[in-house]
Tab-separated table of C-alpha atoms and ligand atoms in Angstrom:
chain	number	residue	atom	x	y	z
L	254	UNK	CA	115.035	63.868	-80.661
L	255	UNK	CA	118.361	65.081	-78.550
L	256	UNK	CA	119.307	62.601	-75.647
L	257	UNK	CA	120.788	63.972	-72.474
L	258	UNK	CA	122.887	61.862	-70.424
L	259	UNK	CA	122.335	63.026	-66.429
L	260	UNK	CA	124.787	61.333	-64.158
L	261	UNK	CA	123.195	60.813	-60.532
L	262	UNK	CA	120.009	61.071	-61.847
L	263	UNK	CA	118.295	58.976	-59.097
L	264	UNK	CA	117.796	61.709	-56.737
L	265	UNK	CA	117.597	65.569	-55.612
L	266	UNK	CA	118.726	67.907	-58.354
L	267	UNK	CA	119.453	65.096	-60.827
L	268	UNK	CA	116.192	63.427	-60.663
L	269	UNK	CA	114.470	66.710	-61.099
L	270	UNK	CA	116.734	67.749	-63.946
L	271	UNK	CA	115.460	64.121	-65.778
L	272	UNK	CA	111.826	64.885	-64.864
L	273	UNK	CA	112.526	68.370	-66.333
L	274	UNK	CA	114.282	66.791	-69.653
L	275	UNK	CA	111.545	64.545	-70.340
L	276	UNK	CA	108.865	66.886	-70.575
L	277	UNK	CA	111.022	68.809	-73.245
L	278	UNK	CA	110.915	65.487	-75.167
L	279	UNK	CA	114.190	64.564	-75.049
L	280	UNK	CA	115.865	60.567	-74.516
L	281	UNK	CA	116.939	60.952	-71.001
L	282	UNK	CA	119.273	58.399	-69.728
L	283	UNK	CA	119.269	58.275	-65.822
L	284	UNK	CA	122.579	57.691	-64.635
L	285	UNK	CA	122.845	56.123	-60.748
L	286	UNK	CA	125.496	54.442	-58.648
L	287	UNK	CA	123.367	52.642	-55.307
L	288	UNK	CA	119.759	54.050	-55.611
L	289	UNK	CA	118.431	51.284	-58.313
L	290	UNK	CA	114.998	51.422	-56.431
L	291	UNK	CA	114.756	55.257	-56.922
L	292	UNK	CA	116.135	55.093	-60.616
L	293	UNK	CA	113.768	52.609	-62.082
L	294	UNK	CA	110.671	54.125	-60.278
L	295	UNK	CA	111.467	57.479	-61.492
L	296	UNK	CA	112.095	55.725	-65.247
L	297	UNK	CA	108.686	54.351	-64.516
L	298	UNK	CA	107.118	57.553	-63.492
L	299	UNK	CA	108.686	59.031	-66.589
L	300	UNK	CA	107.573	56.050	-69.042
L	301	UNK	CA	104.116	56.672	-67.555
L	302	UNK	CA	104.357	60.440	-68.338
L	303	UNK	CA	104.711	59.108	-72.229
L	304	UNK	CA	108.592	60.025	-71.985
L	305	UNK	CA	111.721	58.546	-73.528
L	306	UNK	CA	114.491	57.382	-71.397
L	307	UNK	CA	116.448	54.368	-69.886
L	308	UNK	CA	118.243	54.136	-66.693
L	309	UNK	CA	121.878	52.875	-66.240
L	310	UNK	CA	123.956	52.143	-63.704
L	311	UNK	CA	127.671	53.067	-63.633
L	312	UNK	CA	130.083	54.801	-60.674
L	313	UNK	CA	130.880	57.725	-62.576
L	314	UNK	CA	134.499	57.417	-60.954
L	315	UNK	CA	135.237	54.332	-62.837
L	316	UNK	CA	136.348	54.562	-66.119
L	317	UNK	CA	135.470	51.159	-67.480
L	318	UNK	CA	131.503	51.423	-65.951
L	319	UNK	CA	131.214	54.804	-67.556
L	320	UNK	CA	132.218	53.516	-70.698
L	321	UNK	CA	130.167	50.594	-71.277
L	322	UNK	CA	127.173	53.081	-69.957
L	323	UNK	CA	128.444	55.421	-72.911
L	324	UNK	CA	128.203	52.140	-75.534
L	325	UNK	CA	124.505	51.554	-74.269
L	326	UNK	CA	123.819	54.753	-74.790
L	327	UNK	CA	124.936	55.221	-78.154
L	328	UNK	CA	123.081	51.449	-79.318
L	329	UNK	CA	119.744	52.786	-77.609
L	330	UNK	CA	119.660	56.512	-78.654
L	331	UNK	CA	122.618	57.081	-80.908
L	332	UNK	CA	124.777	58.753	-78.514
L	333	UNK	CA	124.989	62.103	-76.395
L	334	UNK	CA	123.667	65.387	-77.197
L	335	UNK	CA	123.867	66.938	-73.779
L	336	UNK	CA	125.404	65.505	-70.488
L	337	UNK	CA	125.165	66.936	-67.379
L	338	UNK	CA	127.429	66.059	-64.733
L	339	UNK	CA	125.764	66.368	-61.871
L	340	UNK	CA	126.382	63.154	-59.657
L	341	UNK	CA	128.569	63.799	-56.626
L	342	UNK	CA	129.307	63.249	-53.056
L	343	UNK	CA	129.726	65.234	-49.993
L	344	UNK	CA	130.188	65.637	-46.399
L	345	UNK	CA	130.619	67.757	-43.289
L	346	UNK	CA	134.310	67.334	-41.869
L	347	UNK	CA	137.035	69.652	-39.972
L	348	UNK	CA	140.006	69.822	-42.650
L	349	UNK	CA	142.614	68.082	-39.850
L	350	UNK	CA	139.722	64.965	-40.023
L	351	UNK	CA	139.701	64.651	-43.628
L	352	UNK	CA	141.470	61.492	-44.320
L	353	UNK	CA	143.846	60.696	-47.505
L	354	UNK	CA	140.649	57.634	-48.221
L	355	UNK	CA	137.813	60.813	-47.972
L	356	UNK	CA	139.838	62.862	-50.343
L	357	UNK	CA	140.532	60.336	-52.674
L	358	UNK	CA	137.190	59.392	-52.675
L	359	UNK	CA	135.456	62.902	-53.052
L	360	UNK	CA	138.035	63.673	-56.084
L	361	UNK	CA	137.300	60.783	-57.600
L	362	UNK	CA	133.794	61.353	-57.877
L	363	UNK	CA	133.076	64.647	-58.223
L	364	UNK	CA	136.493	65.397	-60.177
L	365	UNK	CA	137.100	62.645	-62.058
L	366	UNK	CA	133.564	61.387	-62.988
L	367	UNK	CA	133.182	64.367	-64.749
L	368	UNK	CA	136.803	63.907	-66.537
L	369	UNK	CA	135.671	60.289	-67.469
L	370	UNK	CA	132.104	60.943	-68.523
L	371	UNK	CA	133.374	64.097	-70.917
L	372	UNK	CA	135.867	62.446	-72.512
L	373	UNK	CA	133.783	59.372	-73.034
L	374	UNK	CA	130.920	61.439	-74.748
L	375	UNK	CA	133.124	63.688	-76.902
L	376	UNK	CA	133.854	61.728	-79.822
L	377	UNK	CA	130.348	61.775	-80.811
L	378	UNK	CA	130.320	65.820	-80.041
L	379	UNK	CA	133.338	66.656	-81.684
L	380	UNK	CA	132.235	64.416	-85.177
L	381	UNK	CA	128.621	66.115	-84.857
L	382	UNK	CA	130.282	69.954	-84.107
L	383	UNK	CA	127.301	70.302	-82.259
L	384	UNK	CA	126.882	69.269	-78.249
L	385	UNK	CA	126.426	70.848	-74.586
L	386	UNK	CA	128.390	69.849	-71.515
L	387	UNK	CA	126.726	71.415	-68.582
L	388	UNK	CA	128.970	71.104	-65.191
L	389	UNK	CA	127.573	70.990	-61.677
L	390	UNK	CA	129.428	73.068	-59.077
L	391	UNK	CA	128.462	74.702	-56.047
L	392	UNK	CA	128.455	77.989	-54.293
L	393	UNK	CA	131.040	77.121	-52.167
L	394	UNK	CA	133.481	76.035	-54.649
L	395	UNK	CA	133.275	80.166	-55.411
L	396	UNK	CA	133.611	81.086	-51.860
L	397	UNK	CA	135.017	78.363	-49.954
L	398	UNK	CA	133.682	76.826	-46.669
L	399	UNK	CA	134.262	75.503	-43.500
L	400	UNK	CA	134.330	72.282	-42.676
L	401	UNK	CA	134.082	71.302	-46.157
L	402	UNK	CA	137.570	71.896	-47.414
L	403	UNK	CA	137.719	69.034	-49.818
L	404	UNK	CA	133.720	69.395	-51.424
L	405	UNK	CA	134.631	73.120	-52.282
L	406	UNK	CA	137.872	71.926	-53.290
L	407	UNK	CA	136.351	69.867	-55.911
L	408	UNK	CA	133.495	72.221	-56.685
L	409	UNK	CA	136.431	74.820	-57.670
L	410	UNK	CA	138.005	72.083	-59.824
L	411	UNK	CA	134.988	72.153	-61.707
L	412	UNK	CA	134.959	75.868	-62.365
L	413	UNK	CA	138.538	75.937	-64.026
L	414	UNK	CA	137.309	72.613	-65.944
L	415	UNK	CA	134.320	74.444	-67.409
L	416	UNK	CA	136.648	77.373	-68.335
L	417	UNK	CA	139.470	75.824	-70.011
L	418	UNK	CA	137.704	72.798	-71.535
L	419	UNK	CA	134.789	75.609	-73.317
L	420	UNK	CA	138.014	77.415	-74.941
L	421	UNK	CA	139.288	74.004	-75.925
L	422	UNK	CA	135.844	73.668	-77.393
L	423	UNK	CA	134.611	76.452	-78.463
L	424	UNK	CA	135.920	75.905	-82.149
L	425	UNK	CA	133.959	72.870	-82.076
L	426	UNK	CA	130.524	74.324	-81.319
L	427	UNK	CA	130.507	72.141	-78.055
L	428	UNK	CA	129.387	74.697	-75.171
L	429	UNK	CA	130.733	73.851	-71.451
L	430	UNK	CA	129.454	75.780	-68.689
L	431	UNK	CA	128.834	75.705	-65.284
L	432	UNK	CA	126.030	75.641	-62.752
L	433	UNK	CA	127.058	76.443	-59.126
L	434	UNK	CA	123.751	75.766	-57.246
L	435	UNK	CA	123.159	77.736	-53.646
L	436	UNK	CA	121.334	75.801	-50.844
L	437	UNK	CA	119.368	73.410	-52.399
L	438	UNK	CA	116.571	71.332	-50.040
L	439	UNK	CA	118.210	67.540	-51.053
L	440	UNK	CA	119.448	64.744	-49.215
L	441	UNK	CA	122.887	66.491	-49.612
L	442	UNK	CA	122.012	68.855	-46.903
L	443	UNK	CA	119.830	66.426	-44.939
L	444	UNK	CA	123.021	66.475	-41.990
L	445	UNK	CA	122.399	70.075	-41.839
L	446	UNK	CA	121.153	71.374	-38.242
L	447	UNK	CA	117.877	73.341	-38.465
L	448	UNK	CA	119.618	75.864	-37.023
L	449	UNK	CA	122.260	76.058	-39.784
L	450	UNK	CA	119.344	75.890	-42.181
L	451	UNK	CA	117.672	79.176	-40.763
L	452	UNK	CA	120.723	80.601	-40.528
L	453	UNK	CA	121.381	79.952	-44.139
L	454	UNK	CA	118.329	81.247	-44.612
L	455	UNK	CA	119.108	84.856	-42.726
L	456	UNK	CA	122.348	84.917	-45.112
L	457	UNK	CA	120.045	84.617	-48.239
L	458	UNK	CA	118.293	87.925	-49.695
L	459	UNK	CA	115.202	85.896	-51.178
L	460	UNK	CA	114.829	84.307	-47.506
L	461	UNK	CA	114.311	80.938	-48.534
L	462	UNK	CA	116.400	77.779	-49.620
L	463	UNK	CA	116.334	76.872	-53.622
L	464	UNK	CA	114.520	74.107	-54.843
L	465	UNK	CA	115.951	71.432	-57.283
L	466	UNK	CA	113.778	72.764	-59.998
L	467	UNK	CA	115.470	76.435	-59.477
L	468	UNK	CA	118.726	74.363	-60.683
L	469	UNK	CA	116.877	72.142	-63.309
L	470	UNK	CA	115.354	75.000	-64.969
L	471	UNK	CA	119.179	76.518	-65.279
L	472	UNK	CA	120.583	73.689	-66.551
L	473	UNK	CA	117.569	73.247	-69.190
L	474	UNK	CA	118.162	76.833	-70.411
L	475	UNK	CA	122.196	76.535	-70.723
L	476	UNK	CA	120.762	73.236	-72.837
L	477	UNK	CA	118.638	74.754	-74.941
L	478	UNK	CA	119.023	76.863	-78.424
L	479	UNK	CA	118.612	79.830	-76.182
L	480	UNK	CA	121.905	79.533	-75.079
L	481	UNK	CA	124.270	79.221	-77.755
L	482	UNK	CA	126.608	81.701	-77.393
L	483	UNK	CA	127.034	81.306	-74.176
L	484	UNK	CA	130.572	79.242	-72.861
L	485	UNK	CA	132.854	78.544	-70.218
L	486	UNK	CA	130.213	80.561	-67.932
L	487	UNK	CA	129.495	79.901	-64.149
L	488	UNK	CA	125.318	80.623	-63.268
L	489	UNK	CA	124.424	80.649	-60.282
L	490	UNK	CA	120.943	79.961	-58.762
L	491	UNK	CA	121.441	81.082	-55.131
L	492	UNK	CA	119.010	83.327	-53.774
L	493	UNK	CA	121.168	86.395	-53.846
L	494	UNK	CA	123.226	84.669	-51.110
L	495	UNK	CA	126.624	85.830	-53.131
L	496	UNK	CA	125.744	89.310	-53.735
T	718	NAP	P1	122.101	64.126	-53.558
T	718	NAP	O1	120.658	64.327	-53.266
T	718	NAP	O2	123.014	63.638	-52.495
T	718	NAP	O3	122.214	63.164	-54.851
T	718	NAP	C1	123.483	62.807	-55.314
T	718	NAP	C2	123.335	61.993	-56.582
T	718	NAP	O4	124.669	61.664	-57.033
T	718	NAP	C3	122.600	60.699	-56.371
T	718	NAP	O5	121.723	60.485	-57.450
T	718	NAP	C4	123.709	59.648	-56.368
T	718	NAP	O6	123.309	58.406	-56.938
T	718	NAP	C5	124.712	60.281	-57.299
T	718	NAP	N1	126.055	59.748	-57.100
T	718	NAP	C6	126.860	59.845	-56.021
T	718	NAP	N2	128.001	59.177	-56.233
T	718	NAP	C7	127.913	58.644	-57.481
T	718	NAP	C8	128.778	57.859	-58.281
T	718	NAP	N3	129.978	57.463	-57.826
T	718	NAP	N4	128.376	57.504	-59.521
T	718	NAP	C9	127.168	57.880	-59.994
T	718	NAP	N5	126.303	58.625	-59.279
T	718	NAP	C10	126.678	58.995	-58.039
T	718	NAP	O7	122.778	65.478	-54.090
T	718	NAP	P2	122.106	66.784	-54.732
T	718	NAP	O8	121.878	67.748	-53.658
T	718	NAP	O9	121.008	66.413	-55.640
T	718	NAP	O10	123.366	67.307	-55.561
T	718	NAP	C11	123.447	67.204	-56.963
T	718	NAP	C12	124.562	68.106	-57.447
T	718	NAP	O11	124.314	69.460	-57.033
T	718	NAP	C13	125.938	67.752	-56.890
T	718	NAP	O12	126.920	67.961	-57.883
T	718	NAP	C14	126.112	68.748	-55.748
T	718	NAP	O13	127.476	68.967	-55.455
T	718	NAP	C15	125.440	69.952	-56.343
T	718	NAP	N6	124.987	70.972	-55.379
T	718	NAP	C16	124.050	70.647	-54.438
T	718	NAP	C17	123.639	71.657	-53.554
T	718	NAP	C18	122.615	71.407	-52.493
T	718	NAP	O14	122.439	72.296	-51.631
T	718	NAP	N7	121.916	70.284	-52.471
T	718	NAP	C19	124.196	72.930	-53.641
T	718	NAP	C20	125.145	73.188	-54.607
T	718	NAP	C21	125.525	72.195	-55.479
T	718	NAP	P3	123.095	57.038	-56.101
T	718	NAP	O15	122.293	57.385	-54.889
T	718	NAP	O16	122.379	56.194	-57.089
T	718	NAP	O17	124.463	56.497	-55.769
């Protein structure tokens, strides 16, 4: 049985990516940060469903917490097959109110968590020549937006990760690629006016906003057999709103 390692698992896109995982039968370790009440009753809901999994805590920005999550891990299941790095943060700011703290923080998570929770599942990958790193980016971190300077910032540092770490890779069998999600109904947007909604809406050829199982259902491909010889490739589930 293949274990996949989800980091912020607890809610939105993650949570339906675990759901997703489980019914594939695979050990699916739910990563979360401050939503313990929404991790254990979704490890509950999934233990009910007769699936495998655990649930651990760890802020994927700290290096130490994401390696004693890796050590449980690897007692309880024997490691990583697939990790998806999905946990980050985000939020609506004018670039001239973006302090050097909000930065900092915003890298940390959604740039660095996924440079600590790599490396710390690698070894295991690179002795088994066999693994899947699947990276969570974001529509705008292809096109840029307003007001969100430093989320698109990091969503574009993802990008070039996927790229250079799948050629680093690639002789290893270990695929990396990316999935850059359009709107997505979550509590990421949850800030959003209705108005911006629609408007999003207007700007999207399928008329609607995606669903986190448009992203989970992605991410469970680029996991699967199916997609072997595929690396260091951006997918995006948006609606059309790119082309
Ligand atoms: P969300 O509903 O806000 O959920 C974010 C998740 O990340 C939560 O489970 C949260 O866990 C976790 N998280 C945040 N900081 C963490 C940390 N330091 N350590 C560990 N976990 C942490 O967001 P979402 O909409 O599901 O987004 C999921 C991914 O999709 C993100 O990478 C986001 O950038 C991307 N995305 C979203 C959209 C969208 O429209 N929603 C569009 C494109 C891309 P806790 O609550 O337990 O802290």
């Amino acid at each position: 049985m293949k274990t996949v390692l989800i980091t912020g698992a607890s809610r939105g896109i993650g949570k339906e990516i675990a759901k997703l995982f489980a019914i594939e039968n695979y050990n699916v370790v739910i990563n979360y940060n401050n939503s313990e009440d929404k991790a254990i009753e979704l490890l509950k809901e999934i233990r009910e469903n007769g699936g495998s999994a655990i649930a651990v805590k760890a802020d994927v920005s700290k290096n130490d917490e994401v390696i004693k999550m890796i050590e449980i891990i690897n007692v309880e299941f024997g490691g990583v097959d697939v990790l998806v790095n999905n946990a980050a943060i985000a939020s609506q700011t004018l670039f001239t109110d973006i302090t050097e703290i909000e930065w900092d923080k915003i890298f940390n998570i959604n740039v660095k968590g996924t440079f600590n929770c790599t490396k710390a599942v690698l070894p295991k990958m690179l002795h088994q020549k066999k693994g899947k790193v699947i990276n969570i980016s974001s529509i705008w971190g292809i096109t840029g937006a307003s007001c969100e300077v430093h989320y698109s910032t990091t969503k574009a540092a993802i990008i070039g990760f996927t790229k250079s770490l799948a050629k680093e890779l690639g002789p290893s069998n270990i695929t990396v690629n990316c999935v850059a999600p359009g709107v997505i109904d979550t509590e990421m947007n949850s800030k959003l006016s209705s108005e911006t909604i629609e408007s999003l809406k207007e700007e999207t050829p399928l008329g609607i906003i995606g669903k986190p199982i448009d992203v989970a259902n992605t991410v469970l491909f680029l996991a699967s057999d199916k997609a072997n010889f595929i690396t260091g490739q951006v997918i995006s589930p948006n609606g059309g709103i790119l082309i």
